[in-house]
Coordinates of N, CA, C and O and ligand atoms in Angstrom, one line a residue:
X1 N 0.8 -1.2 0.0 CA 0.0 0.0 0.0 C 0.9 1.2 0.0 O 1.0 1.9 1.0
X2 N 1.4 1.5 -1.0 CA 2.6 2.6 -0.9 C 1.7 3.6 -1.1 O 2.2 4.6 -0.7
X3 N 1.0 3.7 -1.4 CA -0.3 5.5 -1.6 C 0.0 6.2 -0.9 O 0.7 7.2 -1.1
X4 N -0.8 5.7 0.4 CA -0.7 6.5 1.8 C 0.4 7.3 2.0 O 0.4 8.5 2.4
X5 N 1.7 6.4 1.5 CA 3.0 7.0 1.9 C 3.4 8.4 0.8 O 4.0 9.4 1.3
X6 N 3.1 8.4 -0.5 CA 3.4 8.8 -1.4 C 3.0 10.4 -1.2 O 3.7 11.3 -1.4
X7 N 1.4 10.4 -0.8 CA 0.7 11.4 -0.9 C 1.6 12.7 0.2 O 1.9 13.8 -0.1
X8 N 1.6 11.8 1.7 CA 2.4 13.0 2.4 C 3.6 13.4 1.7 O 3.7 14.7 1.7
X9 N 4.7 12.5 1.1 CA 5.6 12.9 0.8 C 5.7 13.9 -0.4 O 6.6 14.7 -0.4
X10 N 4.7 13.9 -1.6 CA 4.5 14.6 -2.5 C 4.3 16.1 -1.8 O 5.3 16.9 -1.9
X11 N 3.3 16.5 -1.0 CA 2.8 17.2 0.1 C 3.9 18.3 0.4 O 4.2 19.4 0.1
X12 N 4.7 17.1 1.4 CA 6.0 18.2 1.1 C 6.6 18.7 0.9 O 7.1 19.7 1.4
X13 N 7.0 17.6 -0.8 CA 7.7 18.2 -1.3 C 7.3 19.7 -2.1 O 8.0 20.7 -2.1
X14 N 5.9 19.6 -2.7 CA 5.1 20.9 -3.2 C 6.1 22.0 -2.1 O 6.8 22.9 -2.4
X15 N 5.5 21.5 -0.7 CA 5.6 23.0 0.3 C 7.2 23.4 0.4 O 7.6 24.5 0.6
X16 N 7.9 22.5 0.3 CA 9.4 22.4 0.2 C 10.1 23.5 -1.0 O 11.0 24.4 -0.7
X17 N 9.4 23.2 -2.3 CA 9.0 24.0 -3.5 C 8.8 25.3 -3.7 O 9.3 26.1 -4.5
X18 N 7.6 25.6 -2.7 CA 6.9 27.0 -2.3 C 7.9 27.5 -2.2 O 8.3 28.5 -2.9
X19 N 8.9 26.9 -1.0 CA 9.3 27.9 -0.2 C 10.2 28.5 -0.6 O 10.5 29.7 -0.5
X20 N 11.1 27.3 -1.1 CA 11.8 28.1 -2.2 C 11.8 28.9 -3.1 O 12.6 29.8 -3.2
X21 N 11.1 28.8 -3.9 CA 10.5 30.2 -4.8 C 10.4 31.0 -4.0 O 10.9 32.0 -4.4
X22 N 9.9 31.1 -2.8 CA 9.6 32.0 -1.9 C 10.5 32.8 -1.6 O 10.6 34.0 -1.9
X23 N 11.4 32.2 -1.2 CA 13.1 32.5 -0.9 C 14.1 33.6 -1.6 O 14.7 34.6 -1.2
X24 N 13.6 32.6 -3.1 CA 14.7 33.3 -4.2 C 14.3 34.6 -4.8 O 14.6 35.0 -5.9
X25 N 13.3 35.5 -3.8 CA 13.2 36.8 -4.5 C 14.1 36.8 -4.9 O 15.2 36.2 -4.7
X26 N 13.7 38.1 -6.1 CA 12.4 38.9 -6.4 C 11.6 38.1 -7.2 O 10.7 38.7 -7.9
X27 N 11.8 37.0 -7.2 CA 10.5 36.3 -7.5 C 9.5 36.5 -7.4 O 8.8 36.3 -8.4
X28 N 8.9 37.1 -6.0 CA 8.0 37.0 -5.7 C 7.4 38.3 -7.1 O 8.0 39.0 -8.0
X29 N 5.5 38.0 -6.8 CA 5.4 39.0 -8.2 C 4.6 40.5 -7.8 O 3.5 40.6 -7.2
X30 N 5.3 41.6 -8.3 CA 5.1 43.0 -8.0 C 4.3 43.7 -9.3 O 4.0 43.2 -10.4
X31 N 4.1 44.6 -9.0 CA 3.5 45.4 -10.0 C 4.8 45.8 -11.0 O 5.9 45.9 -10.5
X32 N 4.6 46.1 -12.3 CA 5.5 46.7 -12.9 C 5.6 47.9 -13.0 O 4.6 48.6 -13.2
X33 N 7.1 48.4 -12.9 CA 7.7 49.5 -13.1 C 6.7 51.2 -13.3 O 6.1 51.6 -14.3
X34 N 6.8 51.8 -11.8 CA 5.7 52.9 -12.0 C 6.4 54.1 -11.3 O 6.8 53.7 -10.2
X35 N 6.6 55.1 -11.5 CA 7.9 55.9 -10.9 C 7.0 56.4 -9.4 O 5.8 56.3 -9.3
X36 N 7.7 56.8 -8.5 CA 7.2 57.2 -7.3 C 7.2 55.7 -6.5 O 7.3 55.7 -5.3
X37 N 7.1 54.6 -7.2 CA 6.9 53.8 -6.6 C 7.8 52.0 -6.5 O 7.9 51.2 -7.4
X38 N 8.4 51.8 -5.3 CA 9.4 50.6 -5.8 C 9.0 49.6 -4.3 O 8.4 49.9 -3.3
X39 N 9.7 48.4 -4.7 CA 9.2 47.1 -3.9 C 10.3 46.4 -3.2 O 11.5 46.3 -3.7
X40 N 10.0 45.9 -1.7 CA 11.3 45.4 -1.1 C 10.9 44.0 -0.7 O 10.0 44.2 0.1
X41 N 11.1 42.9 -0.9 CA 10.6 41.7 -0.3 C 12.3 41.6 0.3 O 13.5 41.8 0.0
X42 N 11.5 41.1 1.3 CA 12.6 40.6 3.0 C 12.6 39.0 2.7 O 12.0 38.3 1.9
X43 N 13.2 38.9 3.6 CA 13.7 37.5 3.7 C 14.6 37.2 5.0 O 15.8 37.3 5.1
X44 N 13.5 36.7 6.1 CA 14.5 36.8 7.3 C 14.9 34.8 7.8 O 14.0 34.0 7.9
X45 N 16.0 34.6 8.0 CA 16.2 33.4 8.4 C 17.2 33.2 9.7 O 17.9 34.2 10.0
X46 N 17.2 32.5 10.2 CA 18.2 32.6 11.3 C 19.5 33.3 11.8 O 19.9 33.8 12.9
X47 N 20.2 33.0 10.4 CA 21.6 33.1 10.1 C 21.7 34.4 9.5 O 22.7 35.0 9.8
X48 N 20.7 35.2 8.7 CA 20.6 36.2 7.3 C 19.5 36.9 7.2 O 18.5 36.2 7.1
X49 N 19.3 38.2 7.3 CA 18.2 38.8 6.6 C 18.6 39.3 5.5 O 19.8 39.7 5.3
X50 N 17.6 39.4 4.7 CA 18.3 39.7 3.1 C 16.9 40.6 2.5 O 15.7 40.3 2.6
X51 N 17.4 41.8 1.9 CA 16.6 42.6 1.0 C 16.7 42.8 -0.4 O 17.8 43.1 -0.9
X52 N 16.0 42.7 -0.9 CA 16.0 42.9 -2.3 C 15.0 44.5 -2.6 O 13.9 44.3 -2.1
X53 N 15.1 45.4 -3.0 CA 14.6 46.5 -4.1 C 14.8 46.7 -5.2 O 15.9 46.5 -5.8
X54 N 13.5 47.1 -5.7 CA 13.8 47.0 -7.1 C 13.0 48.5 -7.5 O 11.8 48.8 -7.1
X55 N 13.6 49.3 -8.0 CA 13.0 50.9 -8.3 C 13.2 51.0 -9.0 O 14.3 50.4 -9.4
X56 N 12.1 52.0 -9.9 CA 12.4 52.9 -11.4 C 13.7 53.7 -11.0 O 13.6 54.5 -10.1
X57 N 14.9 53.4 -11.8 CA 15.5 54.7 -11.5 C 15.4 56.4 -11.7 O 16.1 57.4 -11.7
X58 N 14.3 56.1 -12.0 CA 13.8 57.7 -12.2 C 13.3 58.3 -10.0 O 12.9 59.4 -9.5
X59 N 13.5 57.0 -9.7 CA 13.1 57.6 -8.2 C 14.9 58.0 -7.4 O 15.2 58.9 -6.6
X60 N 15.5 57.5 -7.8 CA 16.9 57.6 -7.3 C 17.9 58.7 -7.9 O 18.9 59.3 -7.4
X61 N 17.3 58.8 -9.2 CA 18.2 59.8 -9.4 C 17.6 60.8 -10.5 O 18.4 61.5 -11.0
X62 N 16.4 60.9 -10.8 CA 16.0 61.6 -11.5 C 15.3 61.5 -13.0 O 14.4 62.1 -13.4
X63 N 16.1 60.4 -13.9 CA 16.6 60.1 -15.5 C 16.7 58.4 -15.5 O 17.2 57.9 -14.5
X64 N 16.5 57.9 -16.3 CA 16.5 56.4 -16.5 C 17.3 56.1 -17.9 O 16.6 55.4 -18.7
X65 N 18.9 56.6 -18.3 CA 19.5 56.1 -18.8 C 20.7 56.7 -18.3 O 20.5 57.3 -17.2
X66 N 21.9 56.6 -18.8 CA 23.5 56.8 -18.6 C 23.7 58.1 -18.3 O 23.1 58.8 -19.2
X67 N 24.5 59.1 -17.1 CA 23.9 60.5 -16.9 C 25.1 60.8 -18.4 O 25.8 60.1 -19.1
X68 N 24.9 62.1 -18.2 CA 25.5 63.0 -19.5 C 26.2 64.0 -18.9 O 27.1 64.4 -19.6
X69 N 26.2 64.8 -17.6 CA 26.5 65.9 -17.5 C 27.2 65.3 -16.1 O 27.2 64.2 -15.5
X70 N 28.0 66.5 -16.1 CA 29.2 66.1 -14.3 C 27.7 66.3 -13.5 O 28.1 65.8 -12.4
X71 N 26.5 66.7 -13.3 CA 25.6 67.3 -12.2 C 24.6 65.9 -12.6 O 23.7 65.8 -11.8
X72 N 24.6 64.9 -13.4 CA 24.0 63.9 -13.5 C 24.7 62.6 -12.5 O 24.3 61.7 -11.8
X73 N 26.4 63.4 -13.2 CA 27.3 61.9 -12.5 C 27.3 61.9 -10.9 O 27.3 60.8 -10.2
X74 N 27.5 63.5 -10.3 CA 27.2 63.3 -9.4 C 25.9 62.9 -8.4 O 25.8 62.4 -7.2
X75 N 24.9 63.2 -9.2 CA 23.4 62.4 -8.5 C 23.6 60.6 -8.5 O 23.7 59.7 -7.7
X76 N 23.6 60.6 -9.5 CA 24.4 58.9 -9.5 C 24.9 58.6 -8.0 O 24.3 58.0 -7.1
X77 N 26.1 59.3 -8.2 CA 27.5 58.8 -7.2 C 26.8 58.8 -6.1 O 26.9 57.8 -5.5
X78 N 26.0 59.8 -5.4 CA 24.9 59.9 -4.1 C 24.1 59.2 -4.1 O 23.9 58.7 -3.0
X79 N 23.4 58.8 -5.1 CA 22.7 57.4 -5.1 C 23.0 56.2 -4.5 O 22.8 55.6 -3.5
X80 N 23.9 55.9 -5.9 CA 24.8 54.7 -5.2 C 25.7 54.0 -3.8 O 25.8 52.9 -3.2
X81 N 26.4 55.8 -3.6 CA 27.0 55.8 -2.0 C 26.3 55.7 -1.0 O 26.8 55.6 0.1
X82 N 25.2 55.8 -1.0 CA 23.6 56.1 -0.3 C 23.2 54.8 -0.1 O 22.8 54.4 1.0
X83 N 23.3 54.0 -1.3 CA 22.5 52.6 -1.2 C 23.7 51.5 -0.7 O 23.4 50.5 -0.1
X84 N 24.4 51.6 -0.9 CA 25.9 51.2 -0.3 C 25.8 51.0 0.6 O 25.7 49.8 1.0
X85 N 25.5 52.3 1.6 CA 25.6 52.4 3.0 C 24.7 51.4 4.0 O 24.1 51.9 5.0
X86 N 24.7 50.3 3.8 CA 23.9 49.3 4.8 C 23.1 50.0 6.2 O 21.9 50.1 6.7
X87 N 24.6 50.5 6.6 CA 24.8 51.0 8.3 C 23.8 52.0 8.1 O 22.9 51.8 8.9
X88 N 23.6 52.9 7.5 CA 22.9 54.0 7.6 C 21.6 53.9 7.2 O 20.8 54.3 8.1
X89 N 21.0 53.4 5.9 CA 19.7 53.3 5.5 C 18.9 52.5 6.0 O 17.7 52.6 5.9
X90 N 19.7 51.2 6.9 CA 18.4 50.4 7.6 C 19.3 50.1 9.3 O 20.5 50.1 9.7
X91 N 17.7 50.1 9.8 CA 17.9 49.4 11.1 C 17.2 48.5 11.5 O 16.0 48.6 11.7
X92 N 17.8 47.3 11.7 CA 17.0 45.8 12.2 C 16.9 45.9 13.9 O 17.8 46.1 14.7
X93 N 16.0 45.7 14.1 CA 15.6 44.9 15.5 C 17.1 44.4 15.7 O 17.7 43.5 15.1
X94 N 17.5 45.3 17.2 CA 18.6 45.0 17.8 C 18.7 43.5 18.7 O 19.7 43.2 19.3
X95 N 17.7 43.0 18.5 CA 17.4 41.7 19.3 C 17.7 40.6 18.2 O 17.7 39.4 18.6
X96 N 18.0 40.8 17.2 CA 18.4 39.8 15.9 C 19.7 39.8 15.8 O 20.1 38.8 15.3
X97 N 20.9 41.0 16.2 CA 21.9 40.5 16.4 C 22.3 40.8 14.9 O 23.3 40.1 14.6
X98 N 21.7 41.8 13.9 CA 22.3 41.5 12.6 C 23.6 42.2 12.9 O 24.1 42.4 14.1
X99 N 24.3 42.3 11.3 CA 24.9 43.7 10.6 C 25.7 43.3 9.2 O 26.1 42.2 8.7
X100 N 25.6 44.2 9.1 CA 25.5 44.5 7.2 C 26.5 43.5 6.5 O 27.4 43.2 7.3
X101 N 26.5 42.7 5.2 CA 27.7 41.3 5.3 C 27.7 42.0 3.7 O 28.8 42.2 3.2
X102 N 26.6 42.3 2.8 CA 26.8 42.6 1.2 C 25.8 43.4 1.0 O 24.7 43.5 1.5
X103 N 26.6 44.3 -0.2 CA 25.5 45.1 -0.3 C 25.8 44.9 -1.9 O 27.0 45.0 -2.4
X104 N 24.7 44.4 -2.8 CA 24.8 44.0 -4.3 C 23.8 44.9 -5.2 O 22.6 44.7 -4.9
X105 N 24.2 46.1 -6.3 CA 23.6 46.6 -7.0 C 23.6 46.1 -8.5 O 24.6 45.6 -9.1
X106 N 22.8 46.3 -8.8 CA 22.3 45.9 -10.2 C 21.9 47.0 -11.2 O 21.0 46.4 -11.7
X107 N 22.0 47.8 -11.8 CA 21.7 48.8 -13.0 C 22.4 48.7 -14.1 O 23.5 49.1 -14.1
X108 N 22.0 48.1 -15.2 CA 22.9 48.2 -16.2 C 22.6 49.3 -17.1 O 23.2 49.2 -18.2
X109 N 22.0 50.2 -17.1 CA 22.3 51.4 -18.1 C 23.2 52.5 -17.2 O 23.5 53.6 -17.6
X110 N 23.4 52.1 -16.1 CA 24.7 52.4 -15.3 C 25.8 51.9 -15.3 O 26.7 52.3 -14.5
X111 N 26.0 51.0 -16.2 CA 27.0 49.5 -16.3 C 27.1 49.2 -14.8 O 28.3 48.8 -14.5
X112 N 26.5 49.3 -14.0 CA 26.3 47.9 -13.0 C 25.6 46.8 -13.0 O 24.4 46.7 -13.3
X113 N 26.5 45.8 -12.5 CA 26.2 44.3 -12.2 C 26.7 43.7 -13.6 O 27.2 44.2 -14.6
X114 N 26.3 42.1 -13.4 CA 26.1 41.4 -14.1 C 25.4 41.3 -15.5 O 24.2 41.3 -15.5
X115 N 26.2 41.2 -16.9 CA 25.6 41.1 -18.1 C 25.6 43.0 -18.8 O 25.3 44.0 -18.2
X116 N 25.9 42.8 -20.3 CA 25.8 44.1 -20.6 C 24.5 44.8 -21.4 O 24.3 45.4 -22.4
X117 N 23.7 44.4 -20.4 CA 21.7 44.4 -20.8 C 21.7 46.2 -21.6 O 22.2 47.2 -21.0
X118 N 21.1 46.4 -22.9 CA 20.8 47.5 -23.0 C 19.8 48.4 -22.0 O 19.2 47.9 -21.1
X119 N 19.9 49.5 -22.3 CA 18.8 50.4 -21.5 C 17.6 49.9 -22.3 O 17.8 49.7 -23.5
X120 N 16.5 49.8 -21.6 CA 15.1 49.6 -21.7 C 14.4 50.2 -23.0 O 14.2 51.4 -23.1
X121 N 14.2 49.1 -23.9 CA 13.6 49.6 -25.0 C 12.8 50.8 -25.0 O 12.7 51.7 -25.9
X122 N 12.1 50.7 -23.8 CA 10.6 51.8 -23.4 C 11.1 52.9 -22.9 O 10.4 53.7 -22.3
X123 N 12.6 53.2 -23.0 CA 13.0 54.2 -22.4 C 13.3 53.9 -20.5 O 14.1 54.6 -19.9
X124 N 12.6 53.0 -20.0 CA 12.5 52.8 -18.5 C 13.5 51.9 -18.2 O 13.8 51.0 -19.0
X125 N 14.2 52.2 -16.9 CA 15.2 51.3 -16.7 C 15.2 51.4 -14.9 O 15.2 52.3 -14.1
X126 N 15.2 50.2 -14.8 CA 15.0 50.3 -13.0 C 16.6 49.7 -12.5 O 17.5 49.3 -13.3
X127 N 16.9 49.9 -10.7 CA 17.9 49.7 -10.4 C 17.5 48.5 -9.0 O 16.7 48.8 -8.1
X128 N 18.1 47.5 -8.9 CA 18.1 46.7 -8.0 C 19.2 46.3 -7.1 O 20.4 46.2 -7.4
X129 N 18.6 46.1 -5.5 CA 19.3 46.0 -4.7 C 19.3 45.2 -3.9 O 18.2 44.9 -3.4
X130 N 20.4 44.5 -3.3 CA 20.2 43.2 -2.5 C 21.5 43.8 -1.5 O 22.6 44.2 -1.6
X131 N 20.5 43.7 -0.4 CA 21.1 44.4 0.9 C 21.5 42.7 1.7 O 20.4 42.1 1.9
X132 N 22.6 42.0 2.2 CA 22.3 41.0 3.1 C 23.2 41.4 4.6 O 24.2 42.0 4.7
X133 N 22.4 40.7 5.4 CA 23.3 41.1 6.6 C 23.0 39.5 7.4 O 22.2 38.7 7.2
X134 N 24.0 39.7 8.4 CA 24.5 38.1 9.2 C 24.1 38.5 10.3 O 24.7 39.5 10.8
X135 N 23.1 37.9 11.0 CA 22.4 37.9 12.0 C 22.8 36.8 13.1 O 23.5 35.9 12.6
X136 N 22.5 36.7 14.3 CA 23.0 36.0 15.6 C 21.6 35.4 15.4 O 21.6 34.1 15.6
X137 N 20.6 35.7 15.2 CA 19.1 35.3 15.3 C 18.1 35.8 14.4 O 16.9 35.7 14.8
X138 N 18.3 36.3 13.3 CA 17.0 36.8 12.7 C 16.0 36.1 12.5 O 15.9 36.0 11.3
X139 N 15.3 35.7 13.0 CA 13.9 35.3 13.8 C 13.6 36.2 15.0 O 12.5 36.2 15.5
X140 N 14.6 36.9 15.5 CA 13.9 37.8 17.2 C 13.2 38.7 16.5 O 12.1 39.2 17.0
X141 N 13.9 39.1 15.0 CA 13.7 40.8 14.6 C 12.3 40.9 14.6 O 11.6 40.1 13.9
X142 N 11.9 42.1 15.6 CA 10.3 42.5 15.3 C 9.8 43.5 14.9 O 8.7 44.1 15.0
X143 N 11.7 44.0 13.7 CA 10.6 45.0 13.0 C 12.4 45.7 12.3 O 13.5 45.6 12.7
X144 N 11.7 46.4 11.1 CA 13.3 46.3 10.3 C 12.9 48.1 9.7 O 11.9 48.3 9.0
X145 N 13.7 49.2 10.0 CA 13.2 50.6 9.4 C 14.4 50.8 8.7 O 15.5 50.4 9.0
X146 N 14.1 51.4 7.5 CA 14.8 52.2 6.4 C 14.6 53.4 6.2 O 13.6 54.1 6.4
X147 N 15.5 53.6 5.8 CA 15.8 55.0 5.6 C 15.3 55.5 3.9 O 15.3 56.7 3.8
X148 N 15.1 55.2 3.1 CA 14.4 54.9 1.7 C 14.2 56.4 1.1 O 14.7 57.0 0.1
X149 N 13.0 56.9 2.3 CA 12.2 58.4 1.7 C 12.8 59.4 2.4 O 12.4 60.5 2.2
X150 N 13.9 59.1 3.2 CA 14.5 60.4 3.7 C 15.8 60.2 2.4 O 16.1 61.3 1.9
X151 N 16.3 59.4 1.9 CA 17.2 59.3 0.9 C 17.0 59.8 -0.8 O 17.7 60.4 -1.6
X152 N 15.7 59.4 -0.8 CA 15.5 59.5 -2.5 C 14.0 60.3 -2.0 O 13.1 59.7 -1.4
X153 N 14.0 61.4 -2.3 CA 12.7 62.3 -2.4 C 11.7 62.2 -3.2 O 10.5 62.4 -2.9
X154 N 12.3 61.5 -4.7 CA 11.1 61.1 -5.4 C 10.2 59.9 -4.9 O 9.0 59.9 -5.2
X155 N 10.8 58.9 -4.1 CA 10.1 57.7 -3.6 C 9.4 58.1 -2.3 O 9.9 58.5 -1.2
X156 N 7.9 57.8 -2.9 CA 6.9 58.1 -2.4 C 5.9 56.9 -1.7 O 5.0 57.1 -0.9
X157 N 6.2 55.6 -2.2 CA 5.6 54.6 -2.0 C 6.5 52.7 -1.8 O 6.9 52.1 -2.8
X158 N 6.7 52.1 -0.7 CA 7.2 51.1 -1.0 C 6.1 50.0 -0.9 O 5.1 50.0 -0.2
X159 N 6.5 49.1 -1.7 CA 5.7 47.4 -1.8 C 6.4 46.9 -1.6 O 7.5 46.8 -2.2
X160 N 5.9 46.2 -0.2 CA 7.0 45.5 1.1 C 6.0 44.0 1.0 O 4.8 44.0 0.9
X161 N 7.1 42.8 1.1 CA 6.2 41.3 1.2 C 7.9 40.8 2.3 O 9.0 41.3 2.1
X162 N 7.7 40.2 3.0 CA 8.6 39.4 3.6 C 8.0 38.1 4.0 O 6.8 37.7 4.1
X163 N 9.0 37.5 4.0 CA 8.9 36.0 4.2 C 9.8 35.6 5.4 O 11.0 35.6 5.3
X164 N 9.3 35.3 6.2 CA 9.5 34.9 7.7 C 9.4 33.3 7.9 O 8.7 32.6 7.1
X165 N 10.1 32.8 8.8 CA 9.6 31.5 9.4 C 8.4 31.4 10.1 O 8.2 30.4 10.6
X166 N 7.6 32.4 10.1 CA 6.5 32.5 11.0 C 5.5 32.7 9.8 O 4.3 32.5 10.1
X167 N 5.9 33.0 8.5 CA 4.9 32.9 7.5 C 5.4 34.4 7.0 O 6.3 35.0 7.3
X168 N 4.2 34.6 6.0 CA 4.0 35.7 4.9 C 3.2 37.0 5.1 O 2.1 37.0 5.7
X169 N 3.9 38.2 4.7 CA 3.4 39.1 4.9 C 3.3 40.0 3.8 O 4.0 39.7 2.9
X170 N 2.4 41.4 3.6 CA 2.4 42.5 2.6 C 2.0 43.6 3.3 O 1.0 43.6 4.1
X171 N 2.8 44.6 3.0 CA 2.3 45.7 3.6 C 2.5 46.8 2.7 O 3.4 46.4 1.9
X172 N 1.9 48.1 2.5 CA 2.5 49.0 1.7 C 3.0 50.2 2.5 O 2.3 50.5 3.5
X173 N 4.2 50.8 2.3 CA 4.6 51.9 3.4 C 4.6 53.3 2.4 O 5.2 53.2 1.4
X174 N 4.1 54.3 2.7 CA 3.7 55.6 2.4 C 4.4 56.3 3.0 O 4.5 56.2 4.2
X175 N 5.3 57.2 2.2 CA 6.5 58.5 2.3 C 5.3 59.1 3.9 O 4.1 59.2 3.8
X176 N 6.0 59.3 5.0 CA 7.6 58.9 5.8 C 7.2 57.4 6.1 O 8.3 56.9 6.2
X177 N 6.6 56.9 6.2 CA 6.6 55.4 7.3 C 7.5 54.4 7.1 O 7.4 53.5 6.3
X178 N 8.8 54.8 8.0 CA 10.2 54.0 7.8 C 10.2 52.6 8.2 O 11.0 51.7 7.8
X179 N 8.4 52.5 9.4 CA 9.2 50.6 10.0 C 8.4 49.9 9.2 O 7.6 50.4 8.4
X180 N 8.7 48.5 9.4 CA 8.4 47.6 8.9 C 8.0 46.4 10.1 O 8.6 45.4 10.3
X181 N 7.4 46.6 10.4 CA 6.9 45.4 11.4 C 7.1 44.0 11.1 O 6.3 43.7 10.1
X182 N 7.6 43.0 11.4 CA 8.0 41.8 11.2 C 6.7 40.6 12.7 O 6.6 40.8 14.0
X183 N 6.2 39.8 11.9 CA 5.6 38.9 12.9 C 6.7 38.1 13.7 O 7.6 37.6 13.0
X184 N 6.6 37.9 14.8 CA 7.8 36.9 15.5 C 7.3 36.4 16.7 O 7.9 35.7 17.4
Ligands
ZN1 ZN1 10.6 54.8 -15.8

C-alpha cells in the first residue's frame, strides 16, 4: 500500500518547492515599473536577513539612462553611496543581532552588475538592490526601518512582502513610514 505513503511525501515536497520560490526573490510578483513607486521583499532566516529592491531609476536619481552631465554623474554617485551604505539606510531589531555582510547593485544602463543588458527599450530602466546582513538570530527581529524616503525624495511609495519563518506578509509603506513590522 505505498499510496498513503506517497501522498504525504508529494505534500511536502510541493511545500518544500513554495518555499523556495519564496526564498529566491524577487520572485515574488510586484506590479510593474511605475515611478514614485518601488518594492522590497525581505527575507529573514536565522543566520541572514536579506533585502531585495527593485526601483524605477527615475526615483533615485531623477533620469532612467547613462547620466550625460558632471551634475547627473554626481546624482548617480549619491545614489549609489547612499544605497551602499547598509549602516545608515536600515535598522534591524537590535534583538536579531544583525549587521551589514553585502551590499549588491544591479543597474545596467549604469553598467552595474552582471551582463551588458541595453537600456530599456521603453525608455524605463529600473535599479536593484540586494542588501544582506549576518544575524545571531534573525527570527527575534520584530521590525526592520529604512531609511528609503528620507534618501530618494522622489520615492513616495514602498511594496513590502517578507517572508518569515513564522509565514508571509504585505504591507504598503507611504512616504515617511520608515518601519516595517516583522511577525515573531
Ligand atoms: Zn521609468
Amino acid at each position: 500500500m505505498p499510496m498513503p505513503l506517497l501522498v504525504p511525501a508529494r505534500a511536502a515536497c510541493a511545500a518544500a518547492s513554495l518555499l523556495a520560490a519564496l526564498l529566491s526573490a524577487p520572485a515574488l510578483a510586484h506590479k510593474a515599473h511605475q515611478h514614485g513607486v518601488a518594492t522590497l521583499d525581505l527575507s529573514v532566516e536565522p543566520r541572514r536577513l536579506s533585502v531585495w529592491f527593485t526601483s524605477p531609476l527615475d526615483n533615485l536619481v531623477g533620469f532612467e539612462r547613462e547620466p550625460r552631465t558632471d551634475a547627473e554623474r554626481q546624482r548617480v554617485d549619491a545614489a549609489l553611496a547612499a544605497l551602499r551604505d547598509a549602516a545608515a539606510l536600515w535598522r534591524i531589531d537590535p534583538a536579531a543581532g544583525c549587521s551589514p555582510a553585502e551590499v549588491v547593485l544591479t543597474a545596467p544602463v549604469l553598467g552595474l552588475g552582471a551582463g551588458a543588458a541595453p537600456a530599456a527599450k521603453d525608455g524605463h530602466a529600473d535599479l536593484e538592490a540586494r542588501w544582506d546582513f549576518s544575524c545571531r538570530d534573525g527570527t527575534r527581529a520584530g521590525f526592520v526601518e529604512h531609511g528609503l524616503f528620507a534618501a530618494f525624495a522622489r520615492l513616495g511609495r514602498l511594496e513590502v512582502q517578507a517572508v518569515t519563518p513564522r509565514g508571509q506578509m504585505k504591507v504598503v509603506l507611504r512616504k515617511p513610514a520608515g518601519r516595517i513590522a516583522l511577525a515573531r
